[in-house]
């Protein structure tokens, strides 16, 4: 199997991985593993290419655009979840200890006694 066809197969697996409904943590691990394998394989790809390999390369370029968009969406979803967790933490903390964040600046003491 040539380097181009191996890279094509890895890219196809990566593209199909986003279409599954796996748990996000396992999906991220699988994505990382596939990207690592593909990264190691990319330097071994060298011309001249056959017409079949050229068509596979064009298909991989198209798939890479889709993969990049899906990775960006995944990154945004993770950021959103992290922000929600942080908001929840602060809300719970304020609920359990409501006087923790009370500002003491500007207190007024009446000394008319």
XYZ file of C-alpha atoms in Angstrom:
113
model
C 0.000 0.000 0.000
C 1.480 3.359 -1.012
C 1.908 6.297 1.359
C -0.797 8.241 -0.436
C -3.354 5.460 -0.122
C -2.478 4.978 3.577
C -2.881 8.704 4.181
C -6.153 8.621 2.233
C -7.448 5.782 4.421
C -6.472 7.620 7.632
C -8.108 10.829 6.415
C -11.282 8.912 5.552
C -11.326 7.346 9.043
C -10.849 10.789 10.556
C -13.693 12.228 8.482
C -16.005 9.351 9.416
C -15.093 9.651 13.087
C -16.889 12.985 13.306
C -20.080 11.463 11.944
C -20.271 8.937 14.792
C -22.093 9.685 18.011
C -19.377 8.429 20.354
C -18.633 9.959 23.692
C -16.666 13.165 23.182
C -13.666 12.116 25.279
C -13.132 8.889 23.356
C -13.738 10.744 20.104
C -11.020 13.280 20.977
C -8.564 10.487 21.835
C -9.287 8.742 18.521
C -8.890 12.002 16.614
C -5.539 12.633 18.295
C -4.292 9.143 17.474
C -5.343 9.373 13.825
C -3.820 12.835 13.415
C -0.569 11.597 14.921
C -0.407 8.614 12.547
C -1.168 10.842 9.598
C 1.437 13.388 10.656
C 4.092 10.674 10.693
C 2.982 9.463 7.273
C 2.900 12.848 5.490
C 6.702 13.306 5.098
C 6.939 9.970 3.267
C 4.668 11.186 0.465
C 6.742 12.307 -2.503
C 6.112 12.794 -6.230
C 5.746 11.522 -8.928
C 2.126 10.641 -8.422
C -0.048 8.413 -10.556
C -3.415 9.790 -11.741
C -5.148 7.675 -9.097
C -2.930 9.123 -6.355
C -3.606 12.645 -7.628
C -7.349 12.110 -7.418
C -6.911 10.715 -3.878
C -4.884 13.811 -2.991
C -7.604 16.139 -4.265
C -10.188 14.192 -2.296
C -8.021 14.435 0.848
C -7.728 18.209 0.410
C -11.524 18.470 0.216
C -11.913 16.233 3.279
C -9.316 18.252 5.202
C -11.431 21.378 4.788
C -14.420 19.534 6.258
C -12.285 18.100 9.073
C -10.905 21.551 9.933
C -14.433 22.968 10.196
C -15.565 20.087 12.393
C -12.493 20.428 14.615
C -13.222 24.131 15.015
C -16.826 23.355 16.000
C -15.580 20.798 18.516
C -13.148 23.333 19.960
C -15.920 25.921 20.319
C -18.184 23.355 22.013
C -15.431 22.457 24.469
C -14.790 26.138 25.252
C -18.514 26.694 25.797
C -18.699 23.715 28.156
C -15.653 24.925 30.091
C -17.206 28.378 30.478
C -20.456 26.817 31.701
C -18.550 24.748 34.244
C -16.729 27.841 35.496
C -20.009 29.776 35.760
C -21.587 26.900 37.644
C -18.624 26.775 40.026
C -18.864 30.458 40.847
C -22.644 30.254 41.237
C -22.379 27.312 43.623
C -19.600 29.043 45.534
C -21.679 32.203 45.900
C -24.631 30.134 47.060
C -22.678 28.206 49.676
C -20.847 31.272 51.011
C -22.809 34.396 50.066
C -20.710 36.774 52.194
C -17.368 35.781 50.688
C -17.437 38.349 47.925
C -19.058 41.187 49.859
C -17.086 44.386 49.452
C -16.283 46.276 52.645
C -15.277 49.530 50.961
C -17.391 52.554 51.734
C -18.648 51.402 55.100
C -20.206 54.136 57.186
C -19.832 54.256 60.948
C -22.174 56.508 62.881
C -20.393 57.998 65.938
C -23.130 60.204 67.370
C -23.350 58.318 70.645
